[in-house]
PDB file of C-alpha atoms in Angstrom:
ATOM      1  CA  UNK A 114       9.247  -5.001 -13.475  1.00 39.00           C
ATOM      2  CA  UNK A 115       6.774  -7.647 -14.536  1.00 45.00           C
ATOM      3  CA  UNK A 116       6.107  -9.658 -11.166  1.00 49.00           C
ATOM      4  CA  UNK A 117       3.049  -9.627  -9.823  1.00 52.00           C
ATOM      5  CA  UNK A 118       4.173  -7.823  -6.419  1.00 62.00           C
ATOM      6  CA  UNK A 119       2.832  -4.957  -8.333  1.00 83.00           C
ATOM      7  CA  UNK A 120      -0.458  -6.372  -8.094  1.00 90.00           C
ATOM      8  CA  UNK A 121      -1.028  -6.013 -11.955  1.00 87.00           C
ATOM      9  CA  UNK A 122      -3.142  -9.113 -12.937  1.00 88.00           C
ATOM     10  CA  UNK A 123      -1.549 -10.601 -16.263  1.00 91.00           C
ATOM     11  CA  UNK A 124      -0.044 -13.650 -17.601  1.00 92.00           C
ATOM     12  CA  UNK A 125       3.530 -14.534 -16.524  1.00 93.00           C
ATOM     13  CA  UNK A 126       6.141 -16.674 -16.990  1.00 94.00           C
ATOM     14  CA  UNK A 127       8.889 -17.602 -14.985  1.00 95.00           C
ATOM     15  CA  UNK A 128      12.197 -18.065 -16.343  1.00 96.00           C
ATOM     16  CA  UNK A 129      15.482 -18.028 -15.105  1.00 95.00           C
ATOM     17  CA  UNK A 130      13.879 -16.782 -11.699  1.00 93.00           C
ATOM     18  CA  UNK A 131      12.347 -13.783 -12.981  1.00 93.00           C
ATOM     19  CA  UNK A 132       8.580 -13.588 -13.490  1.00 92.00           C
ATOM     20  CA  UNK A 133       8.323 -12.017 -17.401  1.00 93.00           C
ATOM     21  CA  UNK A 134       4.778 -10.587 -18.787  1.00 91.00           C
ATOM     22  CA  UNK A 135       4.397 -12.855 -21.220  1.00 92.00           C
ATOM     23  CA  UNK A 136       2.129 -14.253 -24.395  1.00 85.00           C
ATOM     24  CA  UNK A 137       0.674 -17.022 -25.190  1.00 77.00           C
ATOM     25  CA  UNK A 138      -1.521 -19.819 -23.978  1.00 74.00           C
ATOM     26  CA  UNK A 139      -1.709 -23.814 -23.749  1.00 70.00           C
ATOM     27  CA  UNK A 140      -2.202 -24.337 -27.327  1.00 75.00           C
ATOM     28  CA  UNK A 141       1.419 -22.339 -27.872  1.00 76.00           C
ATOM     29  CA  UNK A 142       4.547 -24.193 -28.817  1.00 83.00           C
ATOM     30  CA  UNK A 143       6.373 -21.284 -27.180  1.00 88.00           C
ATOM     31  CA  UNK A 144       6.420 -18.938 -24.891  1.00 91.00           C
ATOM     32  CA  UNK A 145       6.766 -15.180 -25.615  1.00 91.00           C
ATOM     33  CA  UNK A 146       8.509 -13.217 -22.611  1.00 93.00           C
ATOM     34  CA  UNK A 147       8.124  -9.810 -22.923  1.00 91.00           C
ATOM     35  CA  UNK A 148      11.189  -7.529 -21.631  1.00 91.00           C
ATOM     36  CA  UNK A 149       9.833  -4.293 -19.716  1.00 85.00           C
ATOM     37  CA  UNK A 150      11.196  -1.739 -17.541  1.00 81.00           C
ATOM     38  CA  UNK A 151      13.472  -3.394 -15.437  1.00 83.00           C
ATOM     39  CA  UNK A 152      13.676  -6.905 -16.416  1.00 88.00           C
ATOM     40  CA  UNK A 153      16.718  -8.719 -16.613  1.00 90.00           C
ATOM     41  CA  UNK A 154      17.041  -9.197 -20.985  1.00 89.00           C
ATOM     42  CA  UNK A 155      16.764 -12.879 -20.795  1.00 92.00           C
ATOM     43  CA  UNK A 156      19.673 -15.141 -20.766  1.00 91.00           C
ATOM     44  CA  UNK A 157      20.115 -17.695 -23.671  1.00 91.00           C
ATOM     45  CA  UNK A 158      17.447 -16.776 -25.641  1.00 92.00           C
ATOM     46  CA  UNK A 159      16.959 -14.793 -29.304  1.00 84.00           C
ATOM     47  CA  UNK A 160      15.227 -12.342 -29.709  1.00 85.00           C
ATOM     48  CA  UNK A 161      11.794 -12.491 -31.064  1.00 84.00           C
ATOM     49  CA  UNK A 162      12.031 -11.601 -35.109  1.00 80.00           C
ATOM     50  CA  UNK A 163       8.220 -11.614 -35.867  1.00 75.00           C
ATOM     51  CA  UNK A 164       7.748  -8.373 -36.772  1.00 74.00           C
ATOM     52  CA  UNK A 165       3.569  -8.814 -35.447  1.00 73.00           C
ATOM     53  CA  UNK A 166       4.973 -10.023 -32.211  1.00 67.00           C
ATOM     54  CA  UNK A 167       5.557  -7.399 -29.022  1.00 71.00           C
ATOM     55  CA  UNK A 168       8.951  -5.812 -29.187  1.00 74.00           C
ATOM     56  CA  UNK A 169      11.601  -6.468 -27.085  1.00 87.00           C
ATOM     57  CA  UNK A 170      10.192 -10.031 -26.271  1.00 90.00           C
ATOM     58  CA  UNK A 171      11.822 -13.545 -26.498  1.00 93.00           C
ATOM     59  CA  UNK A 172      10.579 -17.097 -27.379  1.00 92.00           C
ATOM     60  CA  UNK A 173      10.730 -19.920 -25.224  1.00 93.00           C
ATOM     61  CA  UNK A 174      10.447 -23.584 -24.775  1.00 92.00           C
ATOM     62  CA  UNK A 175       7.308 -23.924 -21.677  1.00 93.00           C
ATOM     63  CA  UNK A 176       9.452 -26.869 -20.860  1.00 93.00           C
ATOM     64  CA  UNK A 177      12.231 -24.348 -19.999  1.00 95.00           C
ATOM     65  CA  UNK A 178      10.207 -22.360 -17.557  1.00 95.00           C
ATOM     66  CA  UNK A 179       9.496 -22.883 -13.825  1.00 95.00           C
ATOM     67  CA  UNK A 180       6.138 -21.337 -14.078  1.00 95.00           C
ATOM     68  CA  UNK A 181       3.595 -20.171 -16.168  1.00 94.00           C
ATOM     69  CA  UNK A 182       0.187 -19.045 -15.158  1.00 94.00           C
ATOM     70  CA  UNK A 183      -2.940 -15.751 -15.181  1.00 93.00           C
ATOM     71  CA  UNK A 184      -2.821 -13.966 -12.636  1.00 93.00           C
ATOM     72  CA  UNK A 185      -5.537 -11.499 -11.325  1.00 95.00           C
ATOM     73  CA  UNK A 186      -5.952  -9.321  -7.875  1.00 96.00           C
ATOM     74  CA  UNK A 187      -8.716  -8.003  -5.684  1.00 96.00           C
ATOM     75  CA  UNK A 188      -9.071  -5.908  -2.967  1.00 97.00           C
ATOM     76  CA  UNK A 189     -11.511  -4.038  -0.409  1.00 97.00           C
ATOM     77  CA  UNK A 190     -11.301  -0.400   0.513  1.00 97.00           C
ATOM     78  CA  UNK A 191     -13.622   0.621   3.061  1.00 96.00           C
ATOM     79  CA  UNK A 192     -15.225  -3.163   2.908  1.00 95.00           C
ATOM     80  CA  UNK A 193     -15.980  -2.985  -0.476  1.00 95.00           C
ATOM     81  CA  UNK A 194     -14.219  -5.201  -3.545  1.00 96.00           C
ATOM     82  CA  UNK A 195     -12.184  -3.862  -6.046  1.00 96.00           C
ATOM     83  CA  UNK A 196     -10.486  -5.623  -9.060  1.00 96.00           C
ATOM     84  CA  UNK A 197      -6.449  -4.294  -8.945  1.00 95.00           C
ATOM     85  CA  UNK A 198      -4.688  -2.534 -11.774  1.00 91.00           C
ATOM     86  CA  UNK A 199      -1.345  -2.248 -10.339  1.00 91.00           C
ATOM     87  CA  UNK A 200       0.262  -0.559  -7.521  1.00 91.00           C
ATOM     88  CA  UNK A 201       2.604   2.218  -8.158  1.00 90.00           C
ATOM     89  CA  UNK A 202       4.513   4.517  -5.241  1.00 89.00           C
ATOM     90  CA  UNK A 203       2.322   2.460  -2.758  1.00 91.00           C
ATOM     91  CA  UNK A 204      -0.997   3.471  -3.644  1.00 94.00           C
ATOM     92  CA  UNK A 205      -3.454   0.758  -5.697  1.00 96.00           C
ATOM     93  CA  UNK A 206      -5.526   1.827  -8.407  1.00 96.00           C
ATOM     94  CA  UNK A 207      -8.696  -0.303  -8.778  1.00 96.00           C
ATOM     95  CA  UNK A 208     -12.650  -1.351 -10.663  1.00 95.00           C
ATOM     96  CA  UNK A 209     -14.996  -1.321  -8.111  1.00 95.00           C
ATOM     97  CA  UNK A 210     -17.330  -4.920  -8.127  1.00 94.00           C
ATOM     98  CA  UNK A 211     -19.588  -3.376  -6.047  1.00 89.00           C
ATOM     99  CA  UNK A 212     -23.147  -1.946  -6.919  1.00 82.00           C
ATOM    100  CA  UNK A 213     -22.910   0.402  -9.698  1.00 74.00           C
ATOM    101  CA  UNK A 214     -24.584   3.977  -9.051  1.00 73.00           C
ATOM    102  CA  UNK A 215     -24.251   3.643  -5.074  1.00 82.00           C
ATOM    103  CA  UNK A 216     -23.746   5.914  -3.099  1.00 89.00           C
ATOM    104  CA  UNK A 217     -20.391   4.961  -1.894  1.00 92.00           C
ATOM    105  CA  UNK A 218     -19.443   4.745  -5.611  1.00 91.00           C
ATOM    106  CA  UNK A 219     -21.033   8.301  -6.248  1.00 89.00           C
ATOM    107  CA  UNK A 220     -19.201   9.599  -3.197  1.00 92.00           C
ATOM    108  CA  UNK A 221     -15.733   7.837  -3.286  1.00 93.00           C
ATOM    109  CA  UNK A 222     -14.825   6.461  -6.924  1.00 94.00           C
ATOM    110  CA  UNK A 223     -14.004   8.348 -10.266  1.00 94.00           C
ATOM    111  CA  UNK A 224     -16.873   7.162 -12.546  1.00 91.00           C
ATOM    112  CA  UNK A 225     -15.255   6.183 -15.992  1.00 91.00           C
ATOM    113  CA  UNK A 226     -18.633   4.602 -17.851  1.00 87.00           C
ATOM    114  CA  UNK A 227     -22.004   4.987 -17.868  1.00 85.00           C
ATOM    115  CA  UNK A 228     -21.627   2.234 -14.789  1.00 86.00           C
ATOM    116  CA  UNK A 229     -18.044   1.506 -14.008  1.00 91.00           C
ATOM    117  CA  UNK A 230     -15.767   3.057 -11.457  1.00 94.00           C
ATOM    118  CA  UNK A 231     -12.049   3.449  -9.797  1.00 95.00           C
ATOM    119  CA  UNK A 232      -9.941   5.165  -7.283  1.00 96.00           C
ATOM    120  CA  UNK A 233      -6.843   4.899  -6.481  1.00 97.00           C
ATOM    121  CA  UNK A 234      -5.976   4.242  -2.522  1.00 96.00           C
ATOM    122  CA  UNK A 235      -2.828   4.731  -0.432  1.00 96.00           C
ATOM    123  CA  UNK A 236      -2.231   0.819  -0.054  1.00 95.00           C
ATOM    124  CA  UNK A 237      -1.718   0.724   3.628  1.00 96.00           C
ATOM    125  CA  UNK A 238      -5.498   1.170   3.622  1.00 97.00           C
ATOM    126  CA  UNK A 239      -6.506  -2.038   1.846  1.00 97.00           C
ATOM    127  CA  UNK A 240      -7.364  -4.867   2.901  1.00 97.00           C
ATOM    128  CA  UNK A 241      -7.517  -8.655   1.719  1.00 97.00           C
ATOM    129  CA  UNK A 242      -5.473  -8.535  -0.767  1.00 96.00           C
ATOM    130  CA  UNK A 243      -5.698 -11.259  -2.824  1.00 95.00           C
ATOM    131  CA  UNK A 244      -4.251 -12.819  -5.825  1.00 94.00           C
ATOM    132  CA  UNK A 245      -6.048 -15.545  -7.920  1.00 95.00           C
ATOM    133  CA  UNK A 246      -3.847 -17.782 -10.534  1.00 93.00           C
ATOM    134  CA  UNK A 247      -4.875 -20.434 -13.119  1.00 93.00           C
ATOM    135  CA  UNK A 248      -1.727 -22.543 -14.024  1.00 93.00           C
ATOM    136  CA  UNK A 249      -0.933 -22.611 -17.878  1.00 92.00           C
ATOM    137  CA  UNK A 250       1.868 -24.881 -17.489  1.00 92.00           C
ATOM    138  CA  UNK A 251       0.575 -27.685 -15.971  1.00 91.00           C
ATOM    139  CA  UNK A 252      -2.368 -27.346 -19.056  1.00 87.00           C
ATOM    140  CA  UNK A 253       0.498 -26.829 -21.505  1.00 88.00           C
ATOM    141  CA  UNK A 254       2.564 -30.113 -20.059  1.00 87.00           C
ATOM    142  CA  UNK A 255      -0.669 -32.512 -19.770  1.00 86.00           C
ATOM    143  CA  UNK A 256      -2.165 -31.396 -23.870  1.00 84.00           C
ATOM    144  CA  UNK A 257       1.787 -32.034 -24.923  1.00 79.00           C
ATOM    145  CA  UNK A 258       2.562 -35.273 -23.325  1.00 75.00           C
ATOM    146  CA  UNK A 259       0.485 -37.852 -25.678  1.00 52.00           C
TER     147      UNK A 259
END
């Protein structure tokens, strides 16, 4: 489902009372709401034709939408940051922001670049848990109201 109780940064819109992945940004005329596992197809709404656009999505009005912002997550395990990519069967998969090459990343973390790291943590071991959001709708209403 495309909320962001998954703690999957993105951009989302929220229509009908469902929070939809979704494309596009305050220069759009329209929204694109993207229908993945588990969402709700969305009521009153064709579907997107545009063959270069994401399947299964649907355009829509930003005036019709309660919400529409970025979102992104952090985390610490074991007091140190991490940048989310999701959560799935309660554990959190993450990029560490910490020093690259120490030796908590050496000892803990998967390395995946010459610098960069993850790991994936049972969730009930994290801690602040945070989510950041820039609002694209109130950008999108102030550009389109001259």
């Amino acid at each position: 489902m495309a909320d962001t109780t998954d703690y999957r940064g993105g951009r989302y819109a929220v229509y009908q009372g469902h929070a939809y992945w979704s494309v596009g940004d305050s220069s759009s005329p329209m929204i694109t709401l993207c229908v993945r596992d588990g969402d709700p197809v969305p009521e009153g709404l064709e579907p997107n034709r545009d063959p270069r656009g994401p399947s299964d999505s649907y355009l829509v009005d930003p005036r019709e939408v309660t919400a529409w912002y970025t979102s992104s997550w952090t985390f610490r395990w074991k007091g140190e940051e991490f940048a989310s990519y999701g959560c799935i069967d309660d554990r959190i998969s993450g990029y560490y922001q910490g020093t690259k090459g120490s030796p908590f990343a050496e000892v803990y973390l998967k390395r995946v670049g010459v610098i960069e790291y993850e790991g994936t943590f049972p969730l009930s071991e994290v801690t602040d848990l945070t989510e950041k959001r820039i609002d694209l709708l109130s950008a999108w209403k102030a550009k389109h109201s001259q």
